[in-house]
Short mmCIF file of N, CA and C in Angstrom, two decimals:
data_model
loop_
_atom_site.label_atom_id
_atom_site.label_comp_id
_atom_site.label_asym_id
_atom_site.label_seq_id
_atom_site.Cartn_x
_atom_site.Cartn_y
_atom_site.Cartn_z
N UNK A 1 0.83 -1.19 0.00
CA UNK A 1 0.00 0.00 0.00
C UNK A 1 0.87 1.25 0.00
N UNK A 2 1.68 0.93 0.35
CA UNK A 2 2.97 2.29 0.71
C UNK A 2 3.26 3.01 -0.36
N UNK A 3 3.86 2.01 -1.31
CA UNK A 3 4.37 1.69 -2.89
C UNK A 3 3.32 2.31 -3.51
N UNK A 4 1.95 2.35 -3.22
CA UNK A 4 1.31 2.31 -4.47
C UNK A 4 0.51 4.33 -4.23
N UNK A 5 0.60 4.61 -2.58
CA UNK A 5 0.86 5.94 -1.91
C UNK A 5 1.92 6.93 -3.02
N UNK A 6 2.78 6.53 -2.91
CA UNK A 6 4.10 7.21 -3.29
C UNK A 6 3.95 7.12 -4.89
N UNK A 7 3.19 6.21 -5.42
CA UNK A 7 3.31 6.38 -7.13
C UNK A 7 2.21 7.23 -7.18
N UNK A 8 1.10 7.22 -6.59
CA UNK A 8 0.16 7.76 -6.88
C UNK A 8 -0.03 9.56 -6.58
N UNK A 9 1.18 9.78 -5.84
CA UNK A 9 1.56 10.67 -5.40
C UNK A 9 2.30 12.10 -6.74
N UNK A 10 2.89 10.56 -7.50
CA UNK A 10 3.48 11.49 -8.30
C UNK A 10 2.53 11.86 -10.15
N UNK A 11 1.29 11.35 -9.42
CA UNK A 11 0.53 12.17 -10.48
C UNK A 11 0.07 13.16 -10.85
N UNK A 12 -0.09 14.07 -11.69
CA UNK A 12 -0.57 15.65 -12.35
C UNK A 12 -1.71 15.84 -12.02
N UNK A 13 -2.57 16.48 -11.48
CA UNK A 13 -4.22 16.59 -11.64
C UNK A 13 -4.43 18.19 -11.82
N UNK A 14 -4.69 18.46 -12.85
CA UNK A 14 -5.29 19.74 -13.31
C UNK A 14 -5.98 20.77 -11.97
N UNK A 15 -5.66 21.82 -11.93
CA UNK A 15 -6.58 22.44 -10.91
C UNK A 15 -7.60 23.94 -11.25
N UNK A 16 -7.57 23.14 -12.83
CA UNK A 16 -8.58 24.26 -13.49
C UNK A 16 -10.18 24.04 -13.07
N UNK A 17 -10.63 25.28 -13.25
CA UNK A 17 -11.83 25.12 -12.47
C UNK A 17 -13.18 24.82 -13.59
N UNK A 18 -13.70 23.62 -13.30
CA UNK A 18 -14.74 22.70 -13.98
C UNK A 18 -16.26 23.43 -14.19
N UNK A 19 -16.23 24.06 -15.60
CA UNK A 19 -17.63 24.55 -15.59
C UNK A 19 -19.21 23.10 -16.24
N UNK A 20 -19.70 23.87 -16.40
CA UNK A 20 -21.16 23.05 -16.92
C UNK A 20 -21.80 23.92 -18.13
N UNK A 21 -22.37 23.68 -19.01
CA UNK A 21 -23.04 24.59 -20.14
C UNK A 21 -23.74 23.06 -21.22
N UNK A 22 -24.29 23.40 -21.70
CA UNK A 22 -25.00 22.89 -22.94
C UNK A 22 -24.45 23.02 -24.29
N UNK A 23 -24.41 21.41 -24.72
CA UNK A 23 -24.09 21.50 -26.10
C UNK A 23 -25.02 21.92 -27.19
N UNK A 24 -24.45 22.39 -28.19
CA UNK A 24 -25.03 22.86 -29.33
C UNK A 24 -24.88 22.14 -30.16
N UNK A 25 -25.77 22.68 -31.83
CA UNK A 25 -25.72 21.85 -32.66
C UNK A 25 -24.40 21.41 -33.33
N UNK A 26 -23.55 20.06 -32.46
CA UNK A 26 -22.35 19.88 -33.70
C UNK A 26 -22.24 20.38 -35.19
N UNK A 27 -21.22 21.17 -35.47
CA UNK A 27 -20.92 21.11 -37.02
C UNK A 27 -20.00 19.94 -37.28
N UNK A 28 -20.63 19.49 -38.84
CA UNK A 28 -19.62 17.99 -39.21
C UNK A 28 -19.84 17.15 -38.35
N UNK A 29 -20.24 17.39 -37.35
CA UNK A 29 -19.86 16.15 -36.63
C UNK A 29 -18.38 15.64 -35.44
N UNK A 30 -17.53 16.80 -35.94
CA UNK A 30 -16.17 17.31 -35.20
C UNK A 30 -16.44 18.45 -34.66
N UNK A 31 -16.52 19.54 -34.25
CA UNK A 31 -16.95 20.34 -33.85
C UNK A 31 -17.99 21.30 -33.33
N UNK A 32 -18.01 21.90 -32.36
CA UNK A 32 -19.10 22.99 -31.82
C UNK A 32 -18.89 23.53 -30.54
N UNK A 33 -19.91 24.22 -30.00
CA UNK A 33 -19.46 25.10 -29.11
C UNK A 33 -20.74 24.61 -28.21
N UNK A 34 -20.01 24.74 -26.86
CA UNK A 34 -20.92 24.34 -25.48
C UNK A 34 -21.17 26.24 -25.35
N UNK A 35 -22.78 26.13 -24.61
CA UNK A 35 -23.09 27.13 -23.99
C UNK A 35 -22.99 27.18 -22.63
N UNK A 36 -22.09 27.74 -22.07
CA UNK A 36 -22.10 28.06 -20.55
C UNK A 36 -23.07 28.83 -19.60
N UNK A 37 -22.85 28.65 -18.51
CA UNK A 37 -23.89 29.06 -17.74
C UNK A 37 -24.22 30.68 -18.02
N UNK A 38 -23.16 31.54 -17.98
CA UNK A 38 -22.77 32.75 -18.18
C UNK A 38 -23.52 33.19 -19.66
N UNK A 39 -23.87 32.31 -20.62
CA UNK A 39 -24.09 32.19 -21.92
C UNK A 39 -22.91 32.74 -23.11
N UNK A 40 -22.00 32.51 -22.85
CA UNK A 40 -21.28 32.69 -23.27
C UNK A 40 -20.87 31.24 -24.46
N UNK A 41 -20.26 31.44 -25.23
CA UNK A 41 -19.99 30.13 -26.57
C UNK A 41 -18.78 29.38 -26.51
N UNK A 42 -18.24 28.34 -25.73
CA UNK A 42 -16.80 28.27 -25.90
C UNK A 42 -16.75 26.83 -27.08
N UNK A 43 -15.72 26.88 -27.80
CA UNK A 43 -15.17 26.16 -29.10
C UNK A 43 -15.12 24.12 -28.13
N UNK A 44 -15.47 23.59 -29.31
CA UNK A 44 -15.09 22.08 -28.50
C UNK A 44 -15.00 21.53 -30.03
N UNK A 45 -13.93 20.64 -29.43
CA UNK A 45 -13.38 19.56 -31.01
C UNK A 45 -14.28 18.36 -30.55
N UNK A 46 -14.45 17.39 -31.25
CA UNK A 46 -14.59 16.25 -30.67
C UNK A 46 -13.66 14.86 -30.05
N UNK A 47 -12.62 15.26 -30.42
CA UNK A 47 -11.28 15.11 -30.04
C UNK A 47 -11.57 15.31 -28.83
N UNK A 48 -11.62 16.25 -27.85
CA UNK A 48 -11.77 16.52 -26.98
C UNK A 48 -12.90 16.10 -25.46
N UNK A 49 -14.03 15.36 -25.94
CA UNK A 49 -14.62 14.42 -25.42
C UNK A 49 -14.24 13.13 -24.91
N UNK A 50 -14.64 13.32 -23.64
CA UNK A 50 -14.12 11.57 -22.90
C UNK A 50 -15.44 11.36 -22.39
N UNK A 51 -15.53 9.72 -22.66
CA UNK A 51 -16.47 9.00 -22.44
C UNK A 51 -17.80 9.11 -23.29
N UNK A 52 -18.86 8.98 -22.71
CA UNK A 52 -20.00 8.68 -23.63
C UNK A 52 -19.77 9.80 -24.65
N UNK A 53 -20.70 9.95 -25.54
CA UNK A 53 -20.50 10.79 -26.77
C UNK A 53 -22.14 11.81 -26.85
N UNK A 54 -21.45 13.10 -26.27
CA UNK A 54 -23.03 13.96 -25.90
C UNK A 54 -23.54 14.44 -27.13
N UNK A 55 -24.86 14.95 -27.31
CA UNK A 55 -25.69 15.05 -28.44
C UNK A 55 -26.06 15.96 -27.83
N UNK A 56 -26.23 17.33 -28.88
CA UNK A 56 -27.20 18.57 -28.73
C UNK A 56 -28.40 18.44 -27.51
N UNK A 57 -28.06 19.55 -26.67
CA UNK A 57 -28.84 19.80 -25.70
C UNK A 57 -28.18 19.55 -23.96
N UNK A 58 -27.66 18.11 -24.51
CA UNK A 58 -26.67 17.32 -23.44
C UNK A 58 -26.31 18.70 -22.56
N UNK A 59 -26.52 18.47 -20.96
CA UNK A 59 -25.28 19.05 -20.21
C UNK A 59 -23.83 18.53 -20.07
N UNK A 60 -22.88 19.38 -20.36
CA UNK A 60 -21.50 18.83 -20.04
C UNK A 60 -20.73 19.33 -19.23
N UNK A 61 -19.53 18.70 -18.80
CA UNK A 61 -19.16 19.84 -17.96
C UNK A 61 -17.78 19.74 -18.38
N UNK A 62 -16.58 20.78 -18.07
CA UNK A 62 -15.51 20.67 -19.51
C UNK A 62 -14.70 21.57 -18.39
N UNK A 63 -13.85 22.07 -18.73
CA UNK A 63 -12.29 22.97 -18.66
C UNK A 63 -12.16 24.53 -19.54
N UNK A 64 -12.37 25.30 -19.50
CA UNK A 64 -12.27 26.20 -20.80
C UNK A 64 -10.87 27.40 -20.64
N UNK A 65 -9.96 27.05 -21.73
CA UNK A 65 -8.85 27.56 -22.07
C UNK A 65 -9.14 28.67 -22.78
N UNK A 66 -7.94 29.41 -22.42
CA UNK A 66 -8.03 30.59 -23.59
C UNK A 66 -7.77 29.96 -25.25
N UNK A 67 -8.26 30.30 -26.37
CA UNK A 67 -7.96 29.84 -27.40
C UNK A 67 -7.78 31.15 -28.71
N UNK A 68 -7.60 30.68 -29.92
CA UNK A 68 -7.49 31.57 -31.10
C UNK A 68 -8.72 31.83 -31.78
N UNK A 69 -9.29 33.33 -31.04
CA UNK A 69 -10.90 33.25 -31.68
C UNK A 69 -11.87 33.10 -30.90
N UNK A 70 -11.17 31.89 -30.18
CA UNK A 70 -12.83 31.60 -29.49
C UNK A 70 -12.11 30.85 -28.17
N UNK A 71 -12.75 31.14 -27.19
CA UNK A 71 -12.32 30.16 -25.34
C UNK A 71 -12.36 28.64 -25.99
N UNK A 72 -11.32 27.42 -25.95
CA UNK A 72 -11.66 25.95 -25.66
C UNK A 72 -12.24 25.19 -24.82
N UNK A 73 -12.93 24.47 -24.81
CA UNK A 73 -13.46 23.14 -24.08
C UNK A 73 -12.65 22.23 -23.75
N UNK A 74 -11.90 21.81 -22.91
CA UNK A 74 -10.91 20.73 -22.59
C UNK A 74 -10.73 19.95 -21.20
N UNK A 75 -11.20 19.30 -21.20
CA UNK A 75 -11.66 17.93 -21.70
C UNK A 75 -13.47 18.52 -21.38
N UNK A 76 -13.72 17.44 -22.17
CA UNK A 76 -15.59 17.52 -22.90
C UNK A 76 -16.29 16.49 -21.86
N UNK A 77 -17.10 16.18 -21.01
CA UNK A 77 -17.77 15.06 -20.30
C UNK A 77 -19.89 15.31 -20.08
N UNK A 78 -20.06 14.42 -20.53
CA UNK A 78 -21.22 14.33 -20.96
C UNK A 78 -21.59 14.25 -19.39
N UNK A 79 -22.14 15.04 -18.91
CA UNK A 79 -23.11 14.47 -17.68
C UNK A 79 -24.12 14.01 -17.74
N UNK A 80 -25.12 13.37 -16.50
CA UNK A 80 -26.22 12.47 -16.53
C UNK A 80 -27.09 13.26 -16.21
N UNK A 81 -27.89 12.88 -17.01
CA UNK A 81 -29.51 14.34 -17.03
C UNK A 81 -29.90 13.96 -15.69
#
């Protein structure tokens, strides 16, 4: 248990702060923008999604970076209605 203390120790965990917003209508099928609470538009690849795969309307809750143009979504997570 000691061993597994000390590895686990030396992992990264992000300490960006986790919003929630609604997806919009994917373009292509790779891309679109979640609406945040604020209503504001931030950019999401689909690349960028872990786990189930959310569909228009979906709440998600994500990471948002500064980006070129437009705030990013990083990482994308479909929450449970």
């Amino acid at each position: 248990a000691d061993i597994l203390v000390e590895e686990c120790s030396k992992l990264c965990y992000p300490t960006t702060q986790r919003l929630t917003g609604r997806l919009q209508v994917p373009k292509n099928n790779y891309w679109g923008f979640i609406t945040d609470h604020s209503g504001a538009d931030v950019f999401y690849h689909c690349d960028s999604i872990y786990g189930e795969r959310p569909v228009a309307g979906n709440t998600v809750m994500f990471s948002k970076y500064t980006g070129g143009g437009a705030d990013r979504a990083i990482p994308v997570v479909r929450l449970k209605d």
